[in-house]
CSV table of C-alpha atoms in Angstrom, one decimal:
chain,number,residue,atom,x,y,z
A,1,MET,CA,71.8,-48.5,92.8
A,2,VAL,CA,69.0,-49.7,95.0
A,3,PRO,CA,64.9,-49.8,94.0
A,4,SER,CA,62.5,-47.1,94.3
A,5,LYS,CA,60.5,-46.4,97.5
A,6,LEU,CA,57.1,-47.5,96.1
A,7,ARG,CA,58.8,-51.2,95.1
A,8,ALA,CA,60.4,-51.6,98.2
A,9,LEU,CA,57.6,-50.7,100.4
A,10,PHE,CA,55.5,-53.3,98.3
A,11,CYS,CA,57.8,-55.5,98.9
A,12,LEU,CA,58.3,-55.2,102.5
A,13,CYS,CA,54.9,-54.9,103.5
A,14,SER,CA,54.0,-58.2,101.3
A,15,CYS,CA,57.0,-59.8,103.2
A,16,LEU,CA,55.2,-59.0,106.4
A,17,THR,CA,51.9,-59.8,105.7
A,18,LEU,CA,53.2,-63.4,104.6
A,19,VAL,CA,55.0,-63.7,107.6
A,20,HIS,CA,52.8,-62.6,110.3
A,21,PRO,CA,49.0,-61.8,109.9
A,22,PHE,CA,49.1,-58.2,111.3
A,23,VAL,CA,45.9,-56.4,112.3
A,24,TRP,CA,46.8,-53.2,110.6
A,25,GLN,CA,45.5,-51.3,113.3
A,26,ASP,CA,47.4,-52.6,116.1
A,27,LEU,CA,50.6,-52.7,114.0
A,28,ASN,CA,53.9,-52.0,115.7
A,29,PRO,CA,56.4,-52.8,113.4
A,30,ALA,CA,59.4,-52.1,116.2
A,31,ALA,CA,57.9,-54.3,118.6
A,32,GLN,CA,57.6,-57.2,116.2
A,33,MET,CA,61.1,-56.7,114.9
A,34,LYS,CA,62.3,-57.7,118.6
A,35,SER,CA,60.4,-61.0,118.5
A,36,PRO,CA,63.0,-63.9,117.7
A,37,ALA,CA,60.3,-66.0,116.3
A,38,TRP,CA,59.5,-63.1,114.3
A,39,LEU,CA,62.9,-63.0,113.1
A,40,HIS,CA,63.3,-66.6,112.4
A,41,LYS,CA,60.1,-66.5,110.1
A,42,ILE,CA,61.4,-63.4,108.1
A,43,LYS,CA,64.9,-65.1,107.7
A,44,ALA,CA,63.2,-68.4,106.4
A,45,LEU,CA,60.7,-65.9,104.1
A,46,MET,CA,64.1,-64.1,102.9
A,47,ALA,CA,65.8,-67.5,102.2
A,48,ALA,CA,63.0,-68.7,99.9
A,49,ALA,CA,62.7,-65.4,98.3
A,50,SER,CA,66.3,-65.4,97.3
A,51,PHE,CA,66.1,-68.7,95.8
A,52,GLY,CA,68.4,-69.3,93.2
A,53,GLN,CA,70.7,-66.5,94.4
A,54,THR,CA,73.9,-66.0,93.2
A,55,LYS,CA,77.3,-64.7,95.2
A,56,ILE,CA,79.3,-61.9,93.9
A,57,PRO,CA,81.7,-63.3,91.6
A,58,ARG,CA,85.6,-63.9,91.7
A,59,GLY,CA,87.9,-62.3,89.7
A,60,SER,CA,88.3,-63.6,86.4
A,61,GLY,CA,92.0,-63.0,86.3
A,62,SER,CA,95.4,-64.8,87.7
A,63,TYR,CA,95.8,-62.5,90.8
A,64,SER,CA,94.8,-63.8,94.0
A,65,VAL,CA,92.9,-60.5,95.2
A,66,GLY,CA,93.1,-58.8,98.7
A,67,CYS,CA,90.9,-56.1,100.3
A,68,THR,CA,91.4,-53.6,102.9
A,69,ASP,CA,90.0,-49.8,104.1
A,70,LEU,CA,92.1,-46.9,104.1
A,71,MET,CA,91.3,-43.7,105.9
A,72,PHE,CA,93.6,-40.8,105.8
A,73,ASP,CA,92.8,-38.1,108.0
A,74,TYR,CA,90.2,-39.1,110.2
A,75,THR,CA,88.0,-36.1,109.6
A,76,ASN,CA,85.4,-35.7,107.0
A,77,LYS,CA,87.6,-33.4,104.9
A,78,GLY,CA,90.1,-36.7,104.6
A,79,SER,CA,89.9,-39.3,102.2
A,80,PHE,CA,88.5,-42.8,102.6
A,81,LEU,CA,88.3,-45.9,100.3
A,82,ARG,CA,88.3,-49.3,99.7
A,83,LEU,CA,91.4,-50.9,98.3
A,84,TYR,CA,91.1,-54.1,96.0
A,85,TYR,CA,94.6,-55.4,95.1
A,86,PRO,CA,96.8,-58.3,93.9
A,87,SER,CA,97.6,-60.2,97.2
A,88,GLN,CA,99.6,-63.0,98.3
A,89,ASP,CA,97.9,-66.6,98.3
A,90,ASP,CA,97.0,-66.7,102.2
A,91,ASP,CA,94.4,-68.0,104.8
A,92,HIS,CA,92.8,-64.4,105.4
A,93,HIS,CA,88.8,-64.6,105.3
A,94,ASP,CA,86.7,-63.2,102.8
A,95,THR,CA,85.8,-59.4,103.1
A,96,PRO,CA,82.4,-58.2,104.7
A,97,TRP,CA,80.4,-56.8,102.1
A,98,ILE,CA,78.8,-54.2,104.2
A,99,PRO,CA,80.4,-53.7,107.1
A,100,ASN,CA,78.1,-51.5,109.5
A,101,GLU,CA,74.5,-51.3,110.3
A,102,GLU,CA,74.4,-47.6,109.5
A,103,TYR,CA,75.1,-48.1,105.8
A,104,PHE,CA,71.5,-50.1,105.8
A,105,LEU,CA,70.0,-47.3,107.8
A,106,GLY,CA,71.2,-44.8,104.8
A,107,LEU,CA,69.8,-47.2,102.2
A,108,SER,CA,66.4,-46.9,104.0
A,109,LYS,CA,66.8,-43.2,104.2
A,110,VAL,CA,67.7,-42.8,100.1
A,111,LEU,CA,64.2,-45.2,100.0
A,112,GLY,CA,62.5,-42.5,102.1
A,113,THR,CA,61.0,-45.5,104.2
A,114,HIS,CA,60.9,-46.4,107.8
A,115,SER,CA,64.1,-47.6,109.7
A,116,VAL,CA,62.5,-51.1,109.8
A,117,MET,CA,63.6,-51.3,106.2
A,118,ALA,CA,67.3,-50.9,107.7
A,119,LYS,CA,66.6,-53.9,109.6
A,120,PHE,CA,64.8,-55.8,107.1
A,121,LEU,CA,67.9,-54.9,104.4
A,122,SER,CA,70.4,-56.1,107.8
A,123,LEU,CA,68.7,-59.3,107.8
A,124,PHE,CA,69.2,-60.0,104.2
A,125,PHE,CA,72.3,-58.7,103.3
A,126,GLY,CA,74.6,-58.3,106.7
A,127,SER,CA,76.4,-61.5,106.4
A,128,MET,CA,77.2,-61.3,102.8
A,129,THR,CA,80.9,-61.3,102.1
A,130,THR,CA,83.0,-60.6,98.8
A,131,PRO,CA,85.7,-62.8,97.4
A,132,ALA,CA,88.6,-60.8,98.3
A,133,LYS,CA,90.6,-61.9,101.2
A,134,TRP,CA,90.2,-58.9,104.0
A,135,ASN,CA,93.8,-57.4,105.1
A,136,SER,CA,95.7,-60.2,103.0
A,137,PRO,CA,99.3,-58.9,102.1
A,138,LEU,CA,100.2,-57.2,98.9
A,139,ARG,CA,101.6,-59.3,96.4
A,140,THR,CA,105.1,-57.4,96.1
A,141,GLY,CA,107.8,-57.1,93.4
A,142,GLU,CA,105.5,-55.8,90.6
A,143,LYS,CA,104.3,-52.1,89.8
A,144,TYR,CA,100.5,-52.1,89.0
A,145,PRO,CA,98.4,-49.8,87.2
A,146,LEU,CA,96.1,-47.5,89.4
A,147,ILE,CA,92.1,-47.4,89.1
A,148,VAL,CA,90.2,-44.6,91.0
A,149,PHE,CA,86.7,-45.8,91.3
A,150,SER,CA,83.4,-43.4,92.0
A,151,HIS,CA,80.0,-44.8,93.1
A,152,GLY,CA,76.7,-43.7,92.1
A,153,LEU,CA,73.9,-41.3,94.1
A,154,GLY,CA,73.1,-43.1,97.2
A,155,ALA,CA,75.8,-45.9,96.9
A,156,PHE,CA,79.1,-46.4,99.1
A,157,ARG,CA,82.6,-47.7,98.6
A,158,THR,CA,81.9,-51.2,98.9
A,159,ILE,CA,79.0,-52.2,96.9
A,160,TYR,CA,81.4,-52.5,93.4
A,161,SER,CA,83.1,-55.6,94.6
A,162,ALA,CA,82.8,-57.4,91.6
A,163,ILE,CA,84.3,-54.7,89.4
A,164,GLY,CA,87.1,-54.2,91.8
A,165,ASN,CA,87.8,-57.7,92.6
A,166,ASP,CA,88.0,-58.5,88.8
A,167,LEU,CA,90.3,-55.6,87.8
A,168,ALA,CA,92.5,-56.4,91.0
A,169,SER,CA,92.6,-60.2,89.5
A,170,HIS,CA,94.4,-58.8,86.3
A,171,GLY,CA,97.0,-57.0,87.8
A,172,PHE,CA,95.3,-53.3,89.3
A,173,ILE,CA,95.1,-51.8,92.3
A,174,VAL,CA,91.5,-50.1,92.7
A,175,ALA,CA,90.7,-47.6,94.9
A,176,ALA,CA,87.2,-47.0,95.5
A,177,ILE,CA,86.2,-44.0,97.1
A,178,GLU,CA,83.5,-43.3,99.6
A,179,HIS,CA,82.5,-39.5,98.8
A,180,ARG,CA,82.0,-37.4,101.5
A,181,ASP,CA,79.7,-34.7,99.4
A,182,GLY,CA,76.3,-35.9,100.8
A,183,SER,CA,75.5,-38.4,97.6
A,184,ALA,CA,76.7,-41.6,99.5
A,185,SER,CA,73.5,-43.2,101.6
A,186,ALA,CA,76.0,-43.4,104.6
A,187,THR,CA,79.6,-42.6,105.4
A,188,TYR,CA,81.7,-42.0,108.6
A,189,TYR,CA,84.8,-40.0,110.0
A,190,PHE,CA,86.2,-39.3,113.3
A,191,LYS,CA,85.8,-36.0,115.3
A,192,ASP,CA,89.1,-36.2,116.8
A,193,GLU,CA,92.3,-38.2,117.4
A,194,SER,CA,90.5,-39.8,120.4
A,195,ALA,CA,87.7,-40.8,118.8
A,196,ALA,CA,89.6,-42.5,116.1
A,197,VAL,CA,91.6,-44.5,118.5
A,198,LYS,CA,88.5,-45.7,120.5
A,199,GLY,CA,86.5,-46.2,116.8
A,200,ASN,CA,83.9,-44.1,118.0
A,201,LYS,CA,82.4,-43.2,114.5
A,202,SER,CA,80.6,-40.0,113.5
A,203,TRP,CA,78.2,-40.7,110.7
A,204,LEU,CA,76.9,-38.6,107.7
A,205,TYR,CA,74.0,-39.9,105.9
A,206,PHE,CA,72.8,-38.9,102.3
A,207,LYS,CA,71.9,-35.6,101.7
A,208,THR,CA,68.0,-35.1,101.1
A,209,LEU,CA,67.4,-31.6,98.3
A,210,LYS,CA,65.5,-29.1,100.5
A,211,ARG,CA,62.6,-27.1,99.0
A,212,ASP,CA,64.3,-24.2,98.2
A,213,GLU,CA,67.4,-26.0,96.6
A,214,VAL,CA,67.8,-25.7,92.9
A,215,GLU,CA,69.0,-29.3,92.0
A,216,ALA,CA,71.3,-28.4,89.3
A,217,ALA,CA,73.6,-26.2,91.5
A,218,VAL,CA,73.7,-28.7,94.4
A,219,ARG,CA,74.5,-31.8,91.9
A,220,ASN,CA,77.0,-29.5,90.0
A,221,GLU,CA,78.6,-28.4,93.5
A,222,GLN,CA,78.8,-32.4,94.6
A,223,VAL,CA,80.4,-33.4,91.5
A,224,ARG,CA,83.0,-30.7,91.7
A,225,GLN,CA,83.7,-31.9,95.6
A,226,ARG,CA,83.9,-35.6,94.0
A,227,ALA,CA,86.4,-34.8,91.6
A,228,LYS,CA,88.5,-33.1,94.4
A,229,GLU,CA,88.2,-36.1,96.5
A,230,CYS,CA,89.6,-38.6,93.4
A,231,SER,CA,92.4,-36.3,93.1
A,232,GLN,CA,93.0,-36.1,96.6
A,233,ALA,CA,93.0,-39.7,97.3
A,234,LEU,CA,95.7,-40.3,94.0
A,235,ASN,CA,97.9,-37.7,96.1
A,236,LEU,CA,97.9,-40.0,99.2
A,237,ILE,CA,98.1,-43.4,97.2
A,238,LEU,CA,101.1,-41.8,95.3
A,239,ASP,CA,102.5,-40.6,98.6
A,240,LEU,CA,102.5,-44.3,100.0
A,241,ASP,CA,104.0,-45.5,96.7
A,242,HIS,CA,106.9,-42.9,97.5
A,243,GLY,CA,107.1,-44.4,101.0
A,244,ARG,CA,106.2,-41.3,102.9
A,245,PRO,CA,104.5,-41.9,106.5
A,246,ILE,CA,101.0,-41.6,106.6
A,247,LYS,CA,99.0,-43.4,109.0
A,248,ASN,CA,95.6,-45.1,108.6
A,249,ALA,CA,93.0,-44.0,110.8
A,250,LEU,CA,91.4,-47.3,110.6
A,251,ASP,CA,93.1,-49.8,113.3
A,252,LEU,CA,93.6,-52.5,110.8
A,253,GLU,CA,96.3,-55.4,110.2
A,254,PHE,CA,97.1,-54.2,106.6
A,255,ASP,CA,100.3,-52.5,106.6
A,256,VAL,CA,100.4,-49.2,104.1
A,257,LYS,CA,104.0,-49.6,104.2
A,258,GLN,CA,103.5,-52.4,101.7
A,259,LEU,CA,102.2,-49.7,99.2
A,260,LYS,CA,106.0,-48.2,98.8
A,261,ASP,CA,106.8,-48.6,95.0
A,262,SER,CA,103.8,-50.6,94.1
A,263,ILE,CA,102.0,-48.2,91.8
A,264,ASP,CA,103.0,-47.6,88.0
A,265,ARG,CA,102.4,-43.5,88.4
A,266,ASN,CA,102.2,-43.2,84.5
A,267,LYS,CA,99.4,-45.8,84.5
A,268,VAL,CA,96.6,-44.3,86.1
A,269,ALA,CA,92.8,-44.2,85.1
A,270,MET,CA,89.4,-43.5,86.5
A,271,ILE,CA,86.3,-45.3,86.5
A,272,GLY,CA,83.1,-44.5,87.8
A,273,HIS,CA,79.2,-45.4,87.9
A,274,SER,CA,76.3,-43.1,86.9
A,275,PHE,CA,77.0,-40.2,89.2
A,276,GLY,CA,80.2,-41.5,89.5
A,277,GLY,CA,80.4,-41.4,85.6
A,278,ALA,CA,80.2,-37.9,85.7
A,279,THR,CA,82.9,-37.6,88.2
A,280,VAL,CA,85.2,-39.3,85.9
A,281,ILE,CA,84.3,-36.7,83.3
A,282,GLN,CA,84.6,-33.9,86.0
A,283,ALA,CA,88.0,-35.6,87.6
A,284,LEU,CA,90.1,-35.7,83.8
A,285,SER,CA,88.7,-32.3,83.0
A,286,GLU,CA,90.9,-31.4,86.3
A,287,ASP,CA,93.6,-33.6,86.7
A,288,GLN,CA,95.7,-34.9,83.9
A,289,ARG,CA,97.1,-37.7,85.7
A,290,PHE,CA,94.3,-39.6,84.9
A,291,ARG,CA,95.3,-40.8,81.6
A,292,CYS,CA,92.0,-42.1,80.4
A,293,GLY,CA,88.0,-42.8,82.1
A,294,ILE,CA,85.4,-45.3,81.9
A,295,ALA,CA,82.1,-44.2,82.5
A,296,LEU,CA,79.4,-46.9,83.5
A,297,ASP,CA,75.9,-45.7,82.4
A,298,ALA,CA,76.8,-42.2,83.3
A,299,TRP,CA,74.5,-39.5,84.4
A,300,MET,CA,75.6,-36.4,82.9
A,301,PHE,CA,73.1,-34.0,84.7
A,302,PRO,CA,75.5,-32.6,87.3
A,303,LEU,CA,78.2,-31.3,84.9
A,304,GLY,CA,78.9,-27.7,83.6
A,305,ASP,CA,78.7,-26.7,80.2
A,306,GLU,CA,82.3,-25.7,80.4
A,307,VAL,CA,83.6,-29.3,81.3
A,308,TYR,CA,82.8,-30.6,77.8
A,309,SER,CA,85.9,-29.0,75.9
A,310,ARG,CA,88.4,-29.2,78.6
A,311,ILE,CA,88.7,-33.2,78.0
A,312,PRO,CA,91.7,-34.4,75.9
A,313,GLN,CA,92.2,-37.9,77.4
A,314,PRO,CA,90.4,-40.8,76.0
A,315,LEU,CA,86.7,-41.7,77.1
A,316,PHE,CA,84.9,-45.0,77.0
A,317,PHE,CA,80.9,-45.0,77.7
A,318,ILE,CA,79.5,-48.5,78.6
A,319,ASN,CA,75.6,-48.0,79.0
A,320,SER,CA,72.8,-50.3,80.3
A,321,GLU,CA,69.7,-50.8,77.4
A,322,GLN,CA,67.4,-49.3,79.8
A,323,PHE,CA,68.6,-46.2,81.8
A,324,GLN,CA,69.7,-44.0,79.2
A,325,PHE,CA,67.8,-41.7,77.6
A,326,PRO,CA,67.6,-38.4,74.7
A,327,ALA,CA,68.9,-35.7,76.9
A,328,ASN,CA,71.7,-37.8,78.6
A,329,ILE,CA,72.9,-39.1,75.3
A,330,ILE,CA,72.9,-35.6,73.9
A,331,LYS,CA,75.5,-34.4,76.6
A,332,ILE,CA,77.5,-37.5,76.2
A,333,LYS,CA,77.6,-36.6,72.4
A,334,LYS,CA,78.9,-33.0,73.1
A,335,LEU,CA,82.0,-34.7,74.3
A,336,TYR,CA,82.7,-36.1,70.7
A,337,LEU,CA,85.0,-33.4,69.4
A,338,PRO,CA,87.4,-33.4,66.9
A,339,ASP,CA,91.1,-35.7,67.9
A,340,ARG,CA,89.6,-36.9,70.8
A,341,GLU,CA,89.2,-40.8,71.7
A,342,ARG,CA,85.5,-41.3,72.3
A,343,LYS,CA,83.8,-44.8,72.3
A,344,MET,CA,80.4,-46.0,73.3
A,345,ILE,CA,79.0,-49.3,73.7
A,346,THR,CA,75.4,-50.3,75.3
A,347,ILE,CA,74.8,-53.9,76.9
A,348,ARG,CA,71.8,-55.3,75.4
A,349,GLY,CA,68.9,-56.5,78.0
A,350,SER,CA,70.7,-54.6,80.8
A,351,VAL,CA,69.9,-52.4,83.4
A,352,HIS,CA,70.9,-49.7,85.5
A,353,GLN,CA,72.0,-51.9,88.5
A,354,ASN,CA,73.8,-54.6,86.5
A,355,PHE,CA,77.2,-52.5,87.4
A,356,ASP,CA,76.9,-53.0,91.1
A,357,ASP,CA,77.0,-55.8,93.5
A,358,PHE,CA,73.3,-55.9,94.1
A,359,THR,CA,72.5,-57.7,90.9
A,360,PHE,CA,74.3,-60.5,92.3
A,361,ALA,CA,73.1,-60.3,95.9
A,362,THR,CA,69.5,-61.1,95.1
A,363,GLY,CA,67.7,-64.3,93.5
A,364,GLN,CA,66.0,-63.9,90.5
A,365,VAL,CA,62.6,-63.0,91.4
A,366,ILE,CA,63.3,-60.3,94.0
A,367,GLY,CA,66.0,-59.0,91.8
A,368,CYS,CA,63.8,-58.6,88.8
A,369,ILE,CA,61.1,-56.9,91.2
A,370,PHE,CA,63.7,-54.2,92.0
A,371,LYS,CA,65.3,-53.7,88.7
A,372,LEU,CA,68.4,-55.0,89.8
A,373,LYS,CA,68.5,-57.8,87.3
A,374,GLY,CA,68.0,-57.3,83.5
A,375,ASP,CA,67.0,-59.7,80.8
A,376,ILE,CA,70.6,-60.4,80.4
A,377,ASP,CA,72.4,-62.6,82.9
A,378,SER,CA,74.1,-60.5,85.3
A,379,ASN,CA,77.7,-62.4,84.9
A,380,VAL,CA,77.8,-62.1,81.7
A,381,ALA,CA,76.7,-58.5,81.5
A,382,LEU,CA,79.6,-57.9,83.8
A,383,ASP,CA,82.1,-59.9,82.1
A,384,LEU,CA,81.2,-58.1,78.8
A,385,SER,CA,81.8,-54.5,80.6
A,386,ASN,CA,85.1,-55.6,82.5
A,387,LYS,CA,86.8,-56.8,79.3
A,388,ALA,CA,85.7,-54.0,77.2
A,389,SER,CA,87.2,-52.0,80.1
A,390,LEU,CA,90.2,-54.1,80.2
A,391,ALA,CA,90.8,-53.7,76.4
A,392,PHE,CA,90.5,-49.8,76.6
A,393,LEU,CA,92.9,-49.5,79.6
A,394,GLN,CA,95.4,-51.6,77.9
A,395,LYS,CA,95.4,-49.4,74.7
A,396,HIS,CA,95.2,-46.1,76.7
A,397,LEU,CA,97.7,-46.7,79.4
A,398,GLY,CA,100.0,-49.0,77.5
A,399,LEU,CA,99.8,-51.9,79.0
A,400,GLN,CA,102.0,-55.0,78.0
A,401,LYS,CA,99.1,-57.8,78.7
A,402,ASP,CA,96.8,-59.9,76.4
A,403,PHE,CA,93.8,-57.7,77.1
A,404,ASP,CA,93.6,-56.5,73.5
A,405,GLN,CA,91.9,-59.9,72.9
A,406,TRP,CA,88.8,-58.0,73.4
A,407,ASP,CA,89.4,-55.2,71.4
A,408,SER,CA,86.2,-56.0,69.5
A,409,LEU,CA,84.3,-55.3,72.7
A,410,ILE,CA,85.0,-51.6,72.3
A,411,GLU,CA,83.5,-51.6,69.1
A,412,GLY,CA,80.4,-53.3,70.1
A,413,GLU,CA,81.0,-56.4,68.0
A,414,ASP,CA,79.0,-58.9,70.4
A,415,GLU,CA,75.6,-60.6,70.0
A,416,ASN,CA,75.1,-59.0,73.8
A,417,LEU,CA,76.3,-55.6,72.8
A,418,ILE,CA,75.0,-52.5,70.4
A,419,PRO,CA,77.4,-50.6,69.0
A,420,GLY,CA,77.1,-47.0,70.2
A,421,THR,CA,73.5,-46.4,71.3
A,422,ASN,CA,70.1,-47.8,71.3
A,423,ILE,CA,68.7,-44.1,72.2
A,424,ASN,CA,67.4,-42.1,69.0
A,425,THR,CA,67.8,-38.7,69.7
A,426,THR,CA,67.4,-37.4,66.2
A,427,TYR,CA,63.4,-36.1,66.6
A,428,GLN,CA,63.0,-36.4,70.0
A,429,HIS,CA,61.8,-33.3,71.9
A,430,ILE,CA,63.9,-32.8,74.8
A,431,THR,CA,63.2,-30.8,77.7
A,432,THR,CA,65.4,-29.2,80.0
A,433,LEU,CA,63.7,-30.5,83.3
A,434,GLN,CA,64.8,-34.2,83.9
A,435,ASN,CA,63.5,-36.6,86.4
A,436,SER,CA,66.8,-36.6,88.0
A,437,THR,CA,65.8,-37.5,91.5
A,438,GLY,CA,65.6,-41.8,90.8
A,439,ILE,CA,67.7,-43.4,93.2
A,440,GLY,CA,71.2,-44.9,92.0
A,441,LYS,CA,72.0,-42.4,89.8
């Protein structure tokens, strides 16, 4: 999801030396950040560095797209999500992409860098928006299929908006969960009702593994919690669909009563990226209301062995060419059981971050340095992934749409696709110890 800390530190330090010729013995980053002239130079440098930057793309479907945030139960045990949905055409402004500075602090913690990095990231990305109308009214008079989306390790609810926007533009409601298991770079809640009314947020940051902790056990506990959070969010959205009075703890313009009779309750699916891909598998093994699942570059390490035989629902794996490795593919193939629908494709020239918004938020130079962009154009990669997903969803949710025009993509029939995987697992020496601490899983 985000670059390694060595690359990030190298880039930041290189930028600092270009902007101002520091005497390193006297370097005081905090003091330097307070200088308006220094900030102006940083912004000018970043503008140059992001030359050729592309914006987060609009959805390619016929529906206008709205966006809002929902928090049900203000405590850290409640559900927190960003909702993308078909909207009425109106004059609402675009949605803030990363809405709070604390998320940038969380990203700096994930990177293991100084808090100065948070300031740098906030300057670079803080004013960005995503092309969905903030708190726009829902387009009523139609029942929509529902997608629950699970983010990757070190990510959060807002940074898969290109996927959310596109699905909503094709007539889906998408609930992008912000997980409270310690895998989000940051998230917040309210300690009590008074704090919720005043907007006094309490922040939870990315959980760093302790030296005496066994990662497999920690990640398995997290994926189980994540799956329960997905089912809990589904419960609440279906309650709103029934017209039950549930209050949004966030004081926003969007009226949740609009969601009454808006969900096609028999057409519910899950999509997730990386750790979110594992969450898809865990959630489908526990909750049969999810009719099918799509795992984007799934990271299989968190899953327990008992899960593999417990998923009758169809699964679709969409992989990048550069992230997958033999042990991970072997675990994916354990899900290929008789009479179970399983599909896999790999996008040529793609990287792990081609599925999140950062691939669009940076220019070509910065994107390549940080491995946020692959050899394939980011728009082409996501378009293939989204169209293949739509075709799979039509088939297994029984949708009456024209998404079957992209059925061939499910089979990998495109010059930019590989049917199955590019990873050879036949004669590989597979160890049980994997480098599973890399950012963005």
